[in-house]
CSV table of C-alpha atoms in Angstrom, one decimal:
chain,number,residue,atom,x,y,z
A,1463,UNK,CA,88.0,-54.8,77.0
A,1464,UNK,CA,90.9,-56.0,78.8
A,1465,UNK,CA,91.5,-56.1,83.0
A,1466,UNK,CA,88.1,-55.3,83.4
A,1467,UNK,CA,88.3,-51.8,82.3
A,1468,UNK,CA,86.7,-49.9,79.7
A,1469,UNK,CA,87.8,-48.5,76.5
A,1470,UNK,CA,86.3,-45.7,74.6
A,1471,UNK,CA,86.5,-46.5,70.8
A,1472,UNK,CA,88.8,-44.3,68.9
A,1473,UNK,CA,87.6,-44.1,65.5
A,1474,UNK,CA,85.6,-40.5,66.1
A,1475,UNK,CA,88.6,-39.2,66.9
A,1476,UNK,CA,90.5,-40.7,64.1
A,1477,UNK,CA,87.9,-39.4,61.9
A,1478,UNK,CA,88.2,-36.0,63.4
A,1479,UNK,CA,91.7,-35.9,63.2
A,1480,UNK,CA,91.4,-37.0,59.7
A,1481,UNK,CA,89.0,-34.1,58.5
A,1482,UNK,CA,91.3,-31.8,60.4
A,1483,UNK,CA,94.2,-32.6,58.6
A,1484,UNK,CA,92.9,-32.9,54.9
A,1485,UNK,CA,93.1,-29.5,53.3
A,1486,UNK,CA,89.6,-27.3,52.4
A,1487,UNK,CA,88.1,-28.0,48.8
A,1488,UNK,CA,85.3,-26.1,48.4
A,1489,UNK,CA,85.6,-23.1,46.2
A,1490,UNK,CA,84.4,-19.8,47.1
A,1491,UNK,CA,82.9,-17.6,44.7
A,1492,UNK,CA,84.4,-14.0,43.9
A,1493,UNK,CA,82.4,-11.3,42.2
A,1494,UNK,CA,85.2,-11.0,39.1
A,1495,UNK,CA,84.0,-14.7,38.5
A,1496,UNK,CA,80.5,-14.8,38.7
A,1497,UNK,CA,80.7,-11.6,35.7
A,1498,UNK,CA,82.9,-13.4,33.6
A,1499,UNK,CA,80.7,-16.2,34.2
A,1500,UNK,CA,77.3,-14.3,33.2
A,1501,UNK,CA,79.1,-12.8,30.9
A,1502,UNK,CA,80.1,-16.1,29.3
A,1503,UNK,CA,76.9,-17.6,29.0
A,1504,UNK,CA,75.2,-14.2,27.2
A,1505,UNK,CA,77.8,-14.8,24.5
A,1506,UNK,CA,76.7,-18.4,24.4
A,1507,UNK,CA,73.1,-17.7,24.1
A,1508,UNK,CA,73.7,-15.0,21.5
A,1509,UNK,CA,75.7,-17.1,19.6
A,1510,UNK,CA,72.9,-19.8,19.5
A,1511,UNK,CA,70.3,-17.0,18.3
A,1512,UNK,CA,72.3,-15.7,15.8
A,1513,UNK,CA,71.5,-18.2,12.9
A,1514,UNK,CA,67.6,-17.3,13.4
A,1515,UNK,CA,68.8,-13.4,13.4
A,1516,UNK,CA,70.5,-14.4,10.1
A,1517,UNK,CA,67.7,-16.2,8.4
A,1518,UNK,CA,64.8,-13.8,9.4
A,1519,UNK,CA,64.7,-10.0,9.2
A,1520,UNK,CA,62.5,-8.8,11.5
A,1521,UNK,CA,62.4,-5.5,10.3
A,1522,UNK,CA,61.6,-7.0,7.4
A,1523,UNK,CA,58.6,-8.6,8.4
A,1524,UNK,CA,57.1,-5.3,10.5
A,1525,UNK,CA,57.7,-3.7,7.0
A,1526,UNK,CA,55.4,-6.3,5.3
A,1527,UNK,CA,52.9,-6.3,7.8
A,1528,UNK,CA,52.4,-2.4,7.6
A,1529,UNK,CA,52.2,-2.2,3.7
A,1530,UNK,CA,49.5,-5.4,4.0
A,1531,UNK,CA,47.8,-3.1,6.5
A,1532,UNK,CA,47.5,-0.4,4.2
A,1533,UNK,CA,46.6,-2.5,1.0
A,1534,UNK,CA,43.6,-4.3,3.0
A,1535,UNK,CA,42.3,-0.4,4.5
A,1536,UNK,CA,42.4,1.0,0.7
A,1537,UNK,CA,40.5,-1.9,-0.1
A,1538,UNK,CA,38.3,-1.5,2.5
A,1539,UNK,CA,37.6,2.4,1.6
A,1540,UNK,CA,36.8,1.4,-1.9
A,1541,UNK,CA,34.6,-1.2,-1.0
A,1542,UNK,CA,33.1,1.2,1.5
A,1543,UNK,CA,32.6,3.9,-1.3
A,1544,UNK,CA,31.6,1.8,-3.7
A,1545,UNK,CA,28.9,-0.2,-2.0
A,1546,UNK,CA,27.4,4.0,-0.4
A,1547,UNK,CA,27.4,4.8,-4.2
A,1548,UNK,CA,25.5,1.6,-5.1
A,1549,UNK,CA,22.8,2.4,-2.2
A,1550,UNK,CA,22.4,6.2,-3.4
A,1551,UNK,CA,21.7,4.7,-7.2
A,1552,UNK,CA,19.6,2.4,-6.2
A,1553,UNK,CA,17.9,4.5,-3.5
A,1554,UNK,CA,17.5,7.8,-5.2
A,1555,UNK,CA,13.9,6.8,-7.2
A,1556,UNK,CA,12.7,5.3,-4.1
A,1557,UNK,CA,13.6,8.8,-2.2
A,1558,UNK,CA,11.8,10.7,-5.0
A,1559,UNK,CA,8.8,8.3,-4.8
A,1560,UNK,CA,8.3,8.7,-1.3
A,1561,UNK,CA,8.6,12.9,-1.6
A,1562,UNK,CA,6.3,12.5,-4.5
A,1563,UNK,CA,3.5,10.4,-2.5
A,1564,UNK,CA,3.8,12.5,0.7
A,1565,UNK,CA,3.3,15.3,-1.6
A,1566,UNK,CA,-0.1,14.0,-3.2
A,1567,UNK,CA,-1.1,12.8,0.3
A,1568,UNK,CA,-0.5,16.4,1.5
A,1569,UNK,CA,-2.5,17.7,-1.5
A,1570,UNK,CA,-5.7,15.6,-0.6
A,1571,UNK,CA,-5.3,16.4,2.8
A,1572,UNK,CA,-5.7,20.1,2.2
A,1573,UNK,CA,-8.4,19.9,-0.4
A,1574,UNK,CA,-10.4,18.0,2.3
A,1575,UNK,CA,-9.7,20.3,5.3
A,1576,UNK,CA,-10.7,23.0,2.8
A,1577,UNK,CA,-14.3,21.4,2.5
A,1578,UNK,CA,-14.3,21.0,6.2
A,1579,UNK,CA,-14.2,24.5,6.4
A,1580,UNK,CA,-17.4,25.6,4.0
A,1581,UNK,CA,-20.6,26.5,5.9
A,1582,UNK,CA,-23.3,23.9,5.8
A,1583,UNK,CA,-24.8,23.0,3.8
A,1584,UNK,CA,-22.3,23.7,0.8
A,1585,UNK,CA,-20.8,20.0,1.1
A,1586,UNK,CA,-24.1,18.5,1.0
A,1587,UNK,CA,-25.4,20.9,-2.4
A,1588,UNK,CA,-22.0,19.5,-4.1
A,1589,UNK,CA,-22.9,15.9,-3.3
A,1590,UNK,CA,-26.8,16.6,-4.5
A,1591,UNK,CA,-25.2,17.9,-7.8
A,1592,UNK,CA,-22.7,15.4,-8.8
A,1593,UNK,CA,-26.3,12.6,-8.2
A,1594,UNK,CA,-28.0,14.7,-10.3
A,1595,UNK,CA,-25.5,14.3,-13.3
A,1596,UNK,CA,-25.3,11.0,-12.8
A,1597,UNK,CA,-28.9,10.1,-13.5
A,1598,UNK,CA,-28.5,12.0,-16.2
A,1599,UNK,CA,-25.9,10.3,-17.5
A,1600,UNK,CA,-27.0,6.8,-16.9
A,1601,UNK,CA,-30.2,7.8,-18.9
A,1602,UNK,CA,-28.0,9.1,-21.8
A,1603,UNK,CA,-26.7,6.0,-22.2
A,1604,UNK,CA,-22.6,7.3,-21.9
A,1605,UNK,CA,-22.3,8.6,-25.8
A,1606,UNK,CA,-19.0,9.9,-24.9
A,1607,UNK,CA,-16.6,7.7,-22.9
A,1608,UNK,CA,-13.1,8.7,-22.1
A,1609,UNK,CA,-10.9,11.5,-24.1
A,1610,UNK,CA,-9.7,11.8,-27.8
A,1611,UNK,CA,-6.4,11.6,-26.2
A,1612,UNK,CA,-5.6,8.4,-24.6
A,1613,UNK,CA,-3.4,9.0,-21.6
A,1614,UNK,CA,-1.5,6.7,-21.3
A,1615,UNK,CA,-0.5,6.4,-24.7
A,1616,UNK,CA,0.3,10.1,-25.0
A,1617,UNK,CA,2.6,9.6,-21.6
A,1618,UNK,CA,4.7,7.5,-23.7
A,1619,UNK,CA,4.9,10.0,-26.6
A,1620,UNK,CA,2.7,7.8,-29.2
A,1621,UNK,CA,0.0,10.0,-29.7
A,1622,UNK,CA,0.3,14.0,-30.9
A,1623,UNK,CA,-3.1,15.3,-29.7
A,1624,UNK,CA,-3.2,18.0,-27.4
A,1625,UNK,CA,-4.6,18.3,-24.4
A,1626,UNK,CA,-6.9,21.3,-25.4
A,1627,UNK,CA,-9.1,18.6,-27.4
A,1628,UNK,CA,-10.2,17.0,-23.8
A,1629,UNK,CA,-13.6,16.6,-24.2
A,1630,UNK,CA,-13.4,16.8,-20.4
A,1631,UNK,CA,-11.4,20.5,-20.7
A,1632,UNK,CA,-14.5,21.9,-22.8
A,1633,UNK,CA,-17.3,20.5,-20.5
A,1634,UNK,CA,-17.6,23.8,-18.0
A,1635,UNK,CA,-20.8,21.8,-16.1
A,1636,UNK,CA,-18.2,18.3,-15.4
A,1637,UNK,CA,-15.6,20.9,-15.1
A,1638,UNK,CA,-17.9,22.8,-11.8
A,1639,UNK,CA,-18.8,20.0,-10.1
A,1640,UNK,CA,-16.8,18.2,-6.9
A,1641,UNK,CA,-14.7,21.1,-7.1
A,1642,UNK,CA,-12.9,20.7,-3.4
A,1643,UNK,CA,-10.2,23.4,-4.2
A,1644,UNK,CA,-7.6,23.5,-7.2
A,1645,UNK,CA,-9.4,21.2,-9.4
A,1646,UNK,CA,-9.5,18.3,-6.7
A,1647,UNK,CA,-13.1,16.5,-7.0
A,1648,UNK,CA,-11.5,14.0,-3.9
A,1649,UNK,CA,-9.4,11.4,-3.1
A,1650,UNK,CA,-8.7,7.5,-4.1
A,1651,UNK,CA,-7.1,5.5,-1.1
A,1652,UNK,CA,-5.9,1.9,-1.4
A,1653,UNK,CA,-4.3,1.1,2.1
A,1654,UNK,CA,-2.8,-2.2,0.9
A,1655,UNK,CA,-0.1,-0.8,-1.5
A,1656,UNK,CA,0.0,2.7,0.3
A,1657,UNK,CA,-2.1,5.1,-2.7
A,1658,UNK,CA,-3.2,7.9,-1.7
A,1659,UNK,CA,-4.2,10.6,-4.1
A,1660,UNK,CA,-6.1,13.1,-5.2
A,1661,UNK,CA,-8.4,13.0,-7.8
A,1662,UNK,CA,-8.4,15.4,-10.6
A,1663,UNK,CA,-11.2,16.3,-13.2
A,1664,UNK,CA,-10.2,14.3,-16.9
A,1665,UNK,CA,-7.5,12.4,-17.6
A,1666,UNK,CA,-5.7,15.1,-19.1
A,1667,UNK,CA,-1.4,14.5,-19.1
A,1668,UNK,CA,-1.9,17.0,-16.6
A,1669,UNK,CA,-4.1,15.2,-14.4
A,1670,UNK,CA,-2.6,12.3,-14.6
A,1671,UNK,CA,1.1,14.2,-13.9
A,1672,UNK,CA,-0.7,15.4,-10.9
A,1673,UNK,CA,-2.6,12.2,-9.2
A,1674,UNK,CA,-5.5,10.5,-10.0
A,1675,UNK,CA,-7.8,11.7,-12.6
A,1676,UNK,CA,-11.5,10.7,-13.6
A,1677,UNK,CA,-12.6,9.0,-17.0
A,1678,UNK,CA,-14.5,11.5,-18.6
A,1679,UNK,CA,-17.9,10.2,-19.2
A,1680,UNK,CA,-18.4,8.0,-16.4
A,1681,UNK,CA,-19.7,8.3,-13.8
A,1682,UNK,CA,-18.9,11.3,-10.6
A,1683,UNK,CA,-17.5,9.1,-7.8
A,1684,UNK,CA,-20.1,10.0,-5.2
A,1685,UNK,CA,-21.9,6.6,-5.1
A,1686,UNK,CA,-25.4,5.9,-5.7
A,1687,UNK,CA,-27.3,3.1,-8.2
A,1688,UNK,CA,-26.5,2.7,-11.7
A,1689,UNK,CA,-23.0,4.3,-11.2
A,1690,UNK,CA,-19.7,3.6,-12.6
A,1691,UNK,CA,-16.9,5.8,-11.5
A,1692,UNK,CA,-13.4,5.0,-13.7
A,1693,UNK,CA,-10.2,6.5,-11.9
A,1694,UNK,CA,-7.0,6.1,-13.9
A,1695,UNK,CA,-3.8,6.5,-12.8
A,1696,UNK,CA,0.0,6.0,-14.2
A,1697,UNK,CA,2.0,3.2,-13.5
A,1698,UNK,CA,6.2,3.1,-13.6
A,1699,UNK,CA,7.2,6.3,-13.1
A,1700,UNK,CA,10.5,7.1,-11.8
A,1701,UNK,CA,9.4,9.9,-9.6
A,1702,UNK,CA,6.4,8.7,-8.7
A,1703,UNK,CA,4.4,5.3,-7.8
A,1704,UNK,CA,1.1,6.7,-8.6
A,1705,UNK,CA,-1.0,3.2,-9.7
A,1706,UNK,CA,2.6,1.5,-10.3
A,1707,UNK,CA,1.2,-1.0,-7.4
A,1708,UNK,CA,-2.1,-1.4,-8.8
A,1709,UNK,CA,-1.3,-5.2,-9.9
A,1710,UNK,CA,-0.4,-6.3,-6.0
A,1711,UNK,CA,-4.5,-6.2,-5.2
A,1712,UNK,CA,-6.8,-9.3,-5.1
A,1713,UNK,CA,-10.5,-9.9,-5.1
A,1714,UNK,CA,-11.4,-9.1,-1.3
A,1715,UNK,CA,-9.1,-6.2,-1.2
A,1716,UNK,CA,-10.5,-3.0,-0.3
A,1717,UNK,CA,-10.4,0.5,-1.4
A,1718,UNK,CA,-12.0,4.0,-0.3
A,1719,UNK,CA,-13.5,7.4,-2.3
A,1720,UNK,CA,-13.7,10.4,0.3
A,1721,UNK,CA,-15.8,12.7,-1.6
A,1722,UNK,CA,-17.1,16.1,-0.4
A,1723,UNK,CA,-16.5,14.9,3.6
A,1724,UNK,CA,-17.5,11.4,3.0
A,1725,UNK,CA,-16.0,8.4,2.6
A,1726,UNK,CA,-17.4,5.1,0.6
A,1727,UNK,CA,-15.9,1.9,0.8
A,1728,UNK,CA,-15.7,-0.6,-2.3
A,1729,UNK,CA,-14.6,-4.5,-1.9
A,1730,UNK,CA,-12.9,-6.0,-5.5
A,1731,UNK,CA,-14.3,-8.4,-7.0
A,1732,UNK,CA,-13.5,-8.2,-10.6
A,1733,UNK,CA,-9.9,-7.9,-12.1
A,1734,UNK,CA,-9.3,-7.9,-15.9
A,1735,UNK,CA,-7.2,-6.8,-18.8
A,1736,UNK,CA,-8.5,-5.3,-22.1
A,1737,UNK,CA,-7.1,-3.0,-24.7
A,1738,UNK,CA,-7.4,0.3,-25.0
A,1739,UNK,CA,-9.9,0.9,-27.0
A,1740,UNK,CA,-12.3,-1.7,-25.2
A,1741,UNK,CA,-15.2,0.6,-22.8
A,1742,UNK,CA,-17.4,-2.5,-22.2
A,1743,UNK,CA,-16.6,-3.0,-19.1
A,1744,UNK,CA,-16.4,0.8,-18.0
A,1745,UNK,CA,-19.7,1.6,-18.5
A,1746,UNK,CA,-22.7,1.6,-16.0
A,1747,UNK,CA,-24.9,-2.0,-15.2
A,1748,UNK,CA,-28.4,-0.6,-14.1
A,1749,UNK,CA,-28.6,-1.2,-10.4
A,1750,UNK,CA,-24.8,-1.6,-9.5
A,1751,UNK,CA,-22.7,1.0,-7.4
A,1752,UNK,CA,-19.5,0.0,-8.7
A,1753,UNK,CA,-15.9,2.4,-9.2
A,1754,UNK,CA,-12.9,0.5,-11.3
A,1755,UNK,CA,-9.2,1.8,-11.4
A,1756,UNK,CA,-7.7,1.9,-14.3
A,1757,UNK,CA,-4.2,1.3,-15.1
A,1758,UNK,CA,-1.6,0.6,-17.9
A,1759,UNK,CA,-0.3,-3.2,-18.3
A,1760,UNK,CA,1.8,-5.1,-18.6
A,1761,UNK,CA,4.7,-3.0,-16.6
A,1762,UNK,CA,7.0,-1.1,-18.9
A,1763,UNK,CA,5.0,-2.0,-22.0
A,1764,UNK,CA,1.5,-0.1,-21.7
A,1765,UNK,CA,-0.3,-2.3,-24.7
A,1766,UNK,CA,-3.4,-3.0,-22.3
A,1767,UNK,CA,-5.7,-1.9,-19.6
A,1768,UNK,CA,-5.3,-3.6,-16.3
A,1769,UNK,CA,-9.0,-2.7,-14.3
A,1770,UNK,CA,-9.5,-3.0,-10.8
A,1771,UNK,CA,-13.0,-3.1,-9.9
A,1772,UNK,CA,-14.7,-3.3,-6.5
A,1773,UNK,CA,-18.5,-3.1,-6.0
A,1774,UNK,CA,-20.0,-0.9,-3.2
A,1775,UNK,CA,-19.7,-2.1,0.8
A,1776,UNK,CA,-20.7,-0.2,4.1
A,1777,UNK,CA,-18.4,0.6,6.6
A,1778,UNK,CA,-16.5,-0.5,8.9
A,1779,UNK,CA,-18.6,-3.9,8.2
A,1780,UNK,CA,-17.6,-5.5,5.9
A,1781,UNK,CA,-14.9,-2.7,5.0
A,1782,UNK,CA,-12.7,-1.8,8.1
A,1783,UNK,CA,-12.3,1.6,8.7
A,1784,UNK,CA,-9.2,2.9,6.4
A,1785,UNK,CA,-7.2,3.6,9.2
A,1786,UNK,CA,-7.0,0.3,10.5
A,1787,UNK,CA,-5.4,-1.2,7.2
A,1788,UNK,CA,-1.4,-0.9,6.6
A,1789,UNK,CA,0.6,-2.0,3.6
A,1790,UNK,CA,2.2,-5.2,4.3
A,1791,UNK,CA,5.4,-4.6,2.8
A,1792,UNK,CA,5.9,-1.3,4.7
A,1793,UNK,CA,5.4,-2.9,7.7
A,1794,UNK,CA,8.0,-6.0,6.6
A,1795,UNK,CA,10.6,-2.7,5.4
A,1796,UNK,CA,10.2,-1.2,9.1
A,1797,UNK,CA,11.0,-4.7,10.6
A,1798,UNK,CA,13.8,-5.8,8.0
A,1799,UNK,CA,15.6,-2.5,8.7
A,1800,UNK,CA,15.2,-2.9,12.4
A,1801,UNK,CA,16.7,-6.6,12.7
A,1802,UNK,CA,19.4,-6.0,10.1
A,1803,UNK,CA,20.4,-2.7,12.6
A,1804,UNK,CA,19.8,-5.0,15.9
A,1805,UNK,CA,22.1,-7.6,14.3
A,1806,UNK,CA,24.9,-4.7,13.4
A,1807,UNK,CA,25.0,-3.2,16.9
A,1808,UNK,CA,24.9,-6.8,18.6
A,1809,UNK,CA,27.7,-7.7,16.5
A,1810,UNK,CA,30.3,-4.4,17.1
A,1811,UNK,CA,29.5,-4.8,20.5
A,1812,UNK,CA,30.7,-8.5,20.9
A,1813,UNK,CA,33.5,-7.4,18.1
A,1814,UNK,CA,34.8,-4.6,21.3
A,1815,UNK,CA,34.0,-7.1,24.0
A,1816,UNK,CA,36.4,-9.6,22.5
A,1817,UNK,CA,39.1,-7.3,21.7
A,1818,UNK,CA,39.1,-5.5,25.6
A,1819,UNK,CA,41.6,-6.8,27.8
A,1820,UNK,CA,39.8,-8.4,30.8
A,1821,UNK,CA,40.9,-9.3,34.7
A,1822,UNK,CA,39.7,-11.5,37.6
A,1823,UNK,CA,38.2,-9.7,40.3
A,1824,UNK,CA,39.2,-11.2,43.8
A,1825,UNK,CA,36.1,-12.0,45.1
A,1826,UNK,CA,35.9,-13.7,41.5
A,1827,UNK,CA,33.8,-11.8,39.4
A,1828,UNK,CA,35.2,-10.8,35.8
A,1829,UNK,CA,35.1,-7.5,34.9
A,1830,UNK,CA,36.8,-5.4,32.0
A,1831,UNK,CA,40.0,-3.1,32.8
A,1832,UNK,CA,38.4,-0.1,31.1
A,1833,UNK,CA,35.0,0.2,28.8
């Protein structure tokens, strides 16, 4: 300041004159360049690729991955095939045992509808017959107890006796008696391991290829004092079970006659083993209303007798009504089956739900893209 007047300051000027008179630097961009550019870096980037490209084939790899694929689905097939082929072995005697027993059920069934159907009092005349050669046999004092051909030993080929010497075959009063239809005198149950058959006349190979049958010279099982009925039956069959179960029951088990429209109930309380040529404890105890089932032990080898014997209860106290018993392991089949098929359709179901592709909703609720 100088005078007393005012001077402006000069140095926004100079600086303006300054930028006006210094050249423009900034480069502008053309289209040409910015390809060679792109262009430039591509070649970079596939040049830095390339030695990856060089050690790994791809193609290769896909190649591998498809013939793995293929190796682990034969494998899978054969596995497959072999484990079906395993089941039907395995399962096949089981399939034929069931056909068998709902057969034999069937059998008893009919025979018993059939005596359903006579006029009264036809039933009733049976049963007083079949009580009146018991007392006579209990007063006889059994001279003739079982068959000249043992049964079981002739089922495993060690005996050549014929059927036609069955004291039981030449007997035409044991042969008339119980006759339900087809030779059926009636039926042995034993709810615990599932028997239920019919009970034939003898123990004939016949009989015994048939069902039950009943020991010649024992008692008619239609209950009564001083009685002793002896059913036998064959155990280890392949096509059937027949008495194959007979070793599963305790003392306090329960088994059932139906007879000529009735049905008697009979709690065990005796189980032994003797040989086969051992009737002491087959034959009658004055006073006792007793039925044994008779069997061949041990399984496979048939040298003894396994006996089952139960003594005479009422029904359905302290025996429950047959109906209301099941077999145990039936019932633990049924629910092993179930959980094992539970389990498998749990599992493929969270198997798909992990493999589908899933999305947010936007209110936020997840939800699969297709099902």
């Amino acid at each position: 300041m100088s005078g007393g007047r005012f001077r402006k300051p000069r140095h926004r000027h100079a600086a303006n004159a300054r930028s006006t008179s210094e050249p423009e630097t900034t480069l502008k961009t053309t289209p040409d360049a910015a390809r060679d550019e792109g262009m430039h870096q591509r070649s970079q980037s596939s040049e830095s690729r390339r030695p990856f490209a060089d050690v790994i084939d791809v193609s290769d790899l896909a190649a591998e991955r498809r013939s793995l694929k293929r190796r682990l689905l034969a494998m899978r097939i054969v596995t497959i095939a072999l484990l079906l082929a395993a089941i039907c072995v395995a399962g096949f005697p089981i399939v034929l045992q069931y056909q068998s027993s709902q057969r034999l059920a069937e059998t008893s069934s009919s025979a018993a509808q059939n005596v359903a159907g006579w006029p009264y009092p036809q039933a009733k005349e049976s049963l007083a017959a079949a009580r009146a050669y018991n007392e006579k046999l209990a007063k006889s004092g059994q001279p003739v107890l079982g068959e000249a051909v043992d049964p079981f030993t002739a089922a495993a080929g060690g005996s050549k006796a014929k059927s036609e010497d069955s004291a039981a075959a030449k007997d035409k009063e044991y042969q008339s008696l119980l006759d339900a239809g087809n030779g059926v005198m009636g039926t042995i149950k034993v709810p615990k391991v599932s028997i239920d058959l019919p009970i034939y006349h003898g123990t004939s190979e016949e009989a015994l290829a048939s069902g039950a049958g009943h020991l010649y010279g024992s008692s008619l099982p239609v209950g009564g004092k001083s009685t002793h009925s002896v059913i036998t039956g064959h155990r280890g069959l392949v096509e059937a079970l027949m008495f194959t179960r007979l070793d599963e029951i305790r003392p306090g088990d329960f088994f059932y006659i139906e007879v000529m429209g009735e049905t008697l109930g009979y709690k065990v309380d005796k189980i032994s083993v003797i040989k086969p040529d051992d009737t002491s404890k087959l034959r009658i105890v004055p006073g006792e209303d007793r039925v044994t089932l008779m069997t061949c032990t041990p399984y496979g080898v048939n040298t003894h007798r396994l006996l089952i014997s139960g003594h005479r209860v009422s029904i359905p106290l302290p025996a429950p009504d047959p109906g209301d018993l099941h077999d145990a392991r039936n019932i633990a089949i049924i629910t092993g089956v179930g959980t094992l098929l539970g389990g498998w359709l749990l599992v493929s179901a969270l198997r798909r739900l992990r493999r589908m592709p899933w999305r947010v909703m936007h209110h936020g609720a997840i939800w699969p893209q297709r099902w």
